[in-house]
Amino acid sequence: MFCLQDDRINRTSPALHSRYPEGVTTPSGVEAELGWALGTVTRAHLRAAQDVVGGLPGGPRGYQVLAAAATGAAGSQLALGRQLGVDRTVMTYLLDELEQAGLVARTPDPADRRARRITLTEDGQARLCALERSLRAAEDDLLAPLDDGERAALRKLLLRVATHLGGPTITCTEAEALS
């Protein structure tokens, strides 16, 4: 990627090419690297998401639990832990905090009395909706350099790559936003 003559000209001739503002402080050639771009955007997204979900019990993991419970994909406590890649003990403490906050409930599984199903409470549903709106606003800020069509295209392309790699399923709200 460093060998593209046109790209080197663009970087070294800011007067002729406005796509590289003078304030760019990355090393020469780095801005053409997919890893650098994905890493930069990912770190910015993680900071913005942490600002939104930081007050939720469990932070980002708590948000994942609420989202899974909203779709009915949570199933049992054990299955949810496996789905999210969270240790059983950690999942127990996380669910304790979410339950104490009134956001989820653990109910007996009709098929297996030893298992507990994770369900979203009304307060949990309201909190999840508010978090989704706040996350969407944070993403809009992050993607501010792109117009609406570019944002939709980026989301669609990233989703295609993520699902090809076997990434996690998405919520109905996210799927609707992408279509």
Short mmCIF file of C-alpha atoms in Angstrom, two decimals:
data_model
loop_
_atom_site.label_atom_id
_atom_site.label_comp_id
_atom_site.label_asym_id
_atom_site.label_seq_id
_atom_site.Cartn_x
_atom_site.Cartn_y
_atom_site.Cartn_z
CA MET A 1 0.00 0.00 0.00
CA PHE A 2 2.96 2.30 0.38
CA CYS A 3 3.88 1.93 -3.29
CA LEU A 4 0.97 3.79 -4.82
CA GLN A 5 2.56 6.74 -6.58
CA ASP A 6 -0.70 8.70 -6.61
CA ASP A 7 -1.11 8.29 -2.87
CA ARG A 8 2.44 9.53 -2.19
CA ILE A 9 1.77 12.57 -4.35
CA ASN A 10 -1.44 13.30 -2.44
CA ARG A 11 0.34 13.18 0.90
CA THR A 12 3.28 15.32 -0.11
CA SER A 13 1.30 17.88 -2.09
CA PRO A 14 -1.40 19.20 0.24
CA ALA A 15 -1.84 22.33 -1.85
CA LEU A 16 -2.92 20.23 -4.82
CA HIS A 17 -4.99 17.67 -2.92
CA SER A 18 -7.36 18.79 -0.18
CA ARG A 19 -8.20 15.29 1.12
CA TYR A 20 -5.16 15.39 3.45
CA PRO A 21 -5.57 18.36 5.79
CA GLU A 22 -2.48 20.04 7.16
CA GLY A 23 -3.36 18.91 10.69
CA VAL A 24 -2.75 15.21 9.89
CA THR A 25 -0.12 13.95 12.32
CA THR A 26 0.08 10.29 11.36
CA PRO A 27 3.34 8.87 10.00
CA SER A 28 3.70 8.99 6.25
CA GLY A 29 1.82 6.16 4.57
CA VAL A 30 -0.09 5.05 7.66
CA GLU A 31 -3.39 6.59 6.61
CA ALA A 32 -3.58 4.13 3.70
CA GLU A 33 -3.42 1.10 6.01
CA LEU A 34 -6.67 -0.69 6.82
CA GLY A 35 -5.39 -1.76 10.25
CA TRP A 36 -4.54 1.79 11.25
CA ALA A 37 -7.95 3.09 10.10
CA LEU A 38 -9.91 0.30 11.76
CA GLY A 39 -7.90 0.65 14.97
CA THR A 40 -8.38 4.42 15.10
CA VAL A 41 -12.12 4.19 14.46
CA THR A 42 -12.52 1.27 16.87
CA ARG A 43 -10.75 3.12 19.70
CA ALA A 44 -12.88 6.22 19.11
CA HIS A 45 -16.04 4.09 19.03
CA LEU A 46 -15.07 2.28 22.23
CA ARG A 47 -14.45 5.61 24.02
CA ALA A 48 -17.80 7.00 22.83
CA ALA A 49 -19.65 3.79 23.74
CA GLN A 50 -18.01 3.70 27.18
CA ASP A 51 -19.21 7.26 27.79
CA VAL A 52 -22.76 6.14 26.98
CA VAL A 53 -22.89 2.82 28.86
CA GLY A 54 -20.40 3.62 31.62
CA GLY A 55 -23.15 4.26 34.18
CA LEU A 56 -24.90 0.97 33.48
CA PRO A 57 -24.10 -1.91 35.85
CA GLY A 58 -21.43 -3.90 34.06
CA GLY A 59 -20.84 -1.18 31.47
CA PRO A 60 -20.50 -2.62 27.94
CA ARG A 61 -21.10 -6.17 29.17
CA GLY A 62 -24.26 -5.01 30.91
CA TYR A 63 -25.42 -3.48 27.65
CA GLN A 64 -24.76 -6.77 25.84
CA VAL A 65 -26.84 -8.62 28.42
CA LEU A 66 -29.73 -6.17 28.02
CA ALA A 67 -29.57 -6.44 24.23
CA ALA A 68 -29.53 -10.24 24.35
CA ALA A 69 -32.43 -10.30 26.82
CA ALA A 70 -34.44 -7.92 24.61
CA THR A 71 -34.20 -10.24 21.62
CA GLY A 72 -34.99 -13.33 23.64
CA ALA A 73 -31.58 -14.69 22.64
CA ALA A 74 -30.38 -14.68 26.23
CA GLY A 75 -31.90 -18.02 27.14
CA SER A 76 -30.43 -19.40 30.34
CA GLN A 77 -27.81 -17.70 32.45
CA LEU A 78 -25.25 -20.31 31.41
CA ALA A 79 -26.10 -20.01 27.70
CA LEU A 80 -25.90 -16.23 27.89
CA GLY A 81 -22.46 -16.40 29.47
CA ARG A 82 -21.27 -18.72 26.72
CA GLN A 83 -22.81 -16.53 24.01
CA LEU A 84 -21.09 -13.40 25.34
CA GLY A 85 -17.85 -15.13 26.29
CA VAL A 86 -18.25 -14.28 29.98
CA ASP A 87 -17.09 -16.60 32.75
CA ARG A 88 -19.90 -18.20 34.81
CA THR A 89 -18.85 -16.51 38.03
CA VAL A 90 -18.48 -13.10 36.40
CA MET A 91 -21.88 -13.55 34.70
CA THR A 92 -23.49 -14.30 38.06
CA TYR A 93 -22.16 -11.08 39.59
CA LEU A 94 -23.10 -9.08 36.49
CA LEU A 95 -26.65 -10.42 36.53
CA ASP A 96 -26.88 -9.77 40.27
CA GLU A 97 -26.06 -6.09 39.63
CA LEU A 98 -28.48 -5.80 36.70
CA GLU A 99 -31.22 -7.51 38.70
CA GLN A 100 -30.65 -5.25 41.73
CA ALA A 101 -30.95 -2.27 39.38
CA GLY A 102 -34.33 -3.64 38.23
CA LEU A 103 -33.21 -4.10 34.62
CA VAL A 104 -33.39 -7.90 34.26
CA ALA A 105 -35.16 -10.75 36.00
CA ARG A 106 -34.11 -14.36 36.42
CA THR A 107 -37.06 -16.70 36.15
CA PRO A 108 -37.18 -20.50 36.36
CA ASP A 109 -36.85 -22.20 32.98
CA PRO A 110 -40.01 -24.29 32.42
CA ALA A 111 -37.94 -26.97 30.67
CA ASP A 112 -35.28 -27.20 33.40
CA ARG A 113 -36.03 -26.04 36.95
CA ARG A 114 -32.31 -25.81 37.76
CA ALA A 115 -31.76 -23.22 34.99
CA ARG A 116 -32.77 -19.55 35.08
CA ARG A 117 -33.96 -17.63 32.04
CA ILE A 118 -32.87 -14.00 31.70
CA THR A 119 -35.66 -11.59 30.81
CA LEU A 120 -35.74 -7.85 30.42
CA THR A 121 -37.93 -5.86 32.79
CA GLU A 122 -39.94 -2.82 31.72
CA ASP A 123 -37.27 -0.59 33.27
CA GLY A 124 -34.64 -2.62 31.44
CA GLN A 125 -36.47 -2.13 28.14
CA ALA A 126 -36.70 1.62 28.72
CA ARG A 127 -33.03 1.83 29.68
CA LEU A 128 -32.00 -0.21 26.64
CA CYS A 129 -33.98 2.06 24.31
CA ALA A 130 -32.38 5.15 25.84
CA LEU A 131 -28.93 3.59 25.53
CA GLU A 132 -29.55 2.66 21.88
CA ARG A 133 -30.58 6.26 21.09
CA SER A 134 -27.50 7.61 22.86
CA LEU A 135 -25.23 5.13 21.10
CA ARG A 136 -26.73 6.08 17.74
CA ALA A 137 -26.06 9.76 18.48
CA ALA A 138 -22.46 8.94 19.48
CA GLU A 139 -22.03 6.96 16.25
CA ASP A 140 -23.45 9.85 14.26
CA ASP A 141 -20.82 12.12 15.82
CA LEU A 142 -18.11 9.59 15.04
CA LEU A 143 -19.24 9.30 11.42
CA ALA A 144 -19.75 13.05 10.97
CA PRO A 145 -17.35 13.26 7.98
CA LEU A 146 -19.64 10.93 6.00
CA ASP A 147 -22.98 11.77 4.43
CA ASP A 148 -26.02 9.56 5.09
CA GLY A 149 -25.42 7.35 2.05
CA GLU A 150 -21.79 6.81 2.94
CA ARG A 151 -22.72 5.96 6.53
CA ALA A 152 -25.25 3.38 5.36
CA ALA A 153 -22.73 1.91 2.91
CA LEU A 154 -20.02 1.70 5.57
CA ARG A 155 -22.36 -0.02 8.03
CA LYS A 156 -23.52 -2.48 5.37
CA LEU A 157 -19.98 -3.34 4.27
CA LEU A 158 -18.68 -3.75 7.82
CA LEU A 159 -21.68 -5.92 8.70
CA ARG A 160 -20.97 -8.12 5.67
CA VAL A 161 -17.34 -8.59 6.72
CA ALA A 162 -18.29 -9.18 10.38
CA THR A 163 -20.93 -11.81 9.57
CA HIS A 164 -18.53 -13.51 7.16
CA LEU A 165 -16.05 -13.77 10.02
CA GLY A 166 -18.73 -15.24 12.29
CA GLY A 167 -19.35 -12.13 14.35
CA PRO A 168 -22.15 -11.86 16.90
CA THR A 169 -25.76 -11.47 15.88
CA ILE A 170 -27.24 -8.00 15.95
CA THR A 171 -30.39 -6.60 17.52
CA CYS A 172 -33.52 -5.96 15.48
CA THR A 173 -33.01 -2.21 15.91
CA GLU A 174 -29.52 -2.45 14.45
CA ALA A 175 -30.71 -4.58 11.54
CA GLU A 176 -33.51 -2.14 10.76
CA ALA A 177 -31.07 0.78 10.83
CA LEU A 178 -28.82 -0.99 8.33
CA SER A 179 -31.56 -1.69 5.80
#
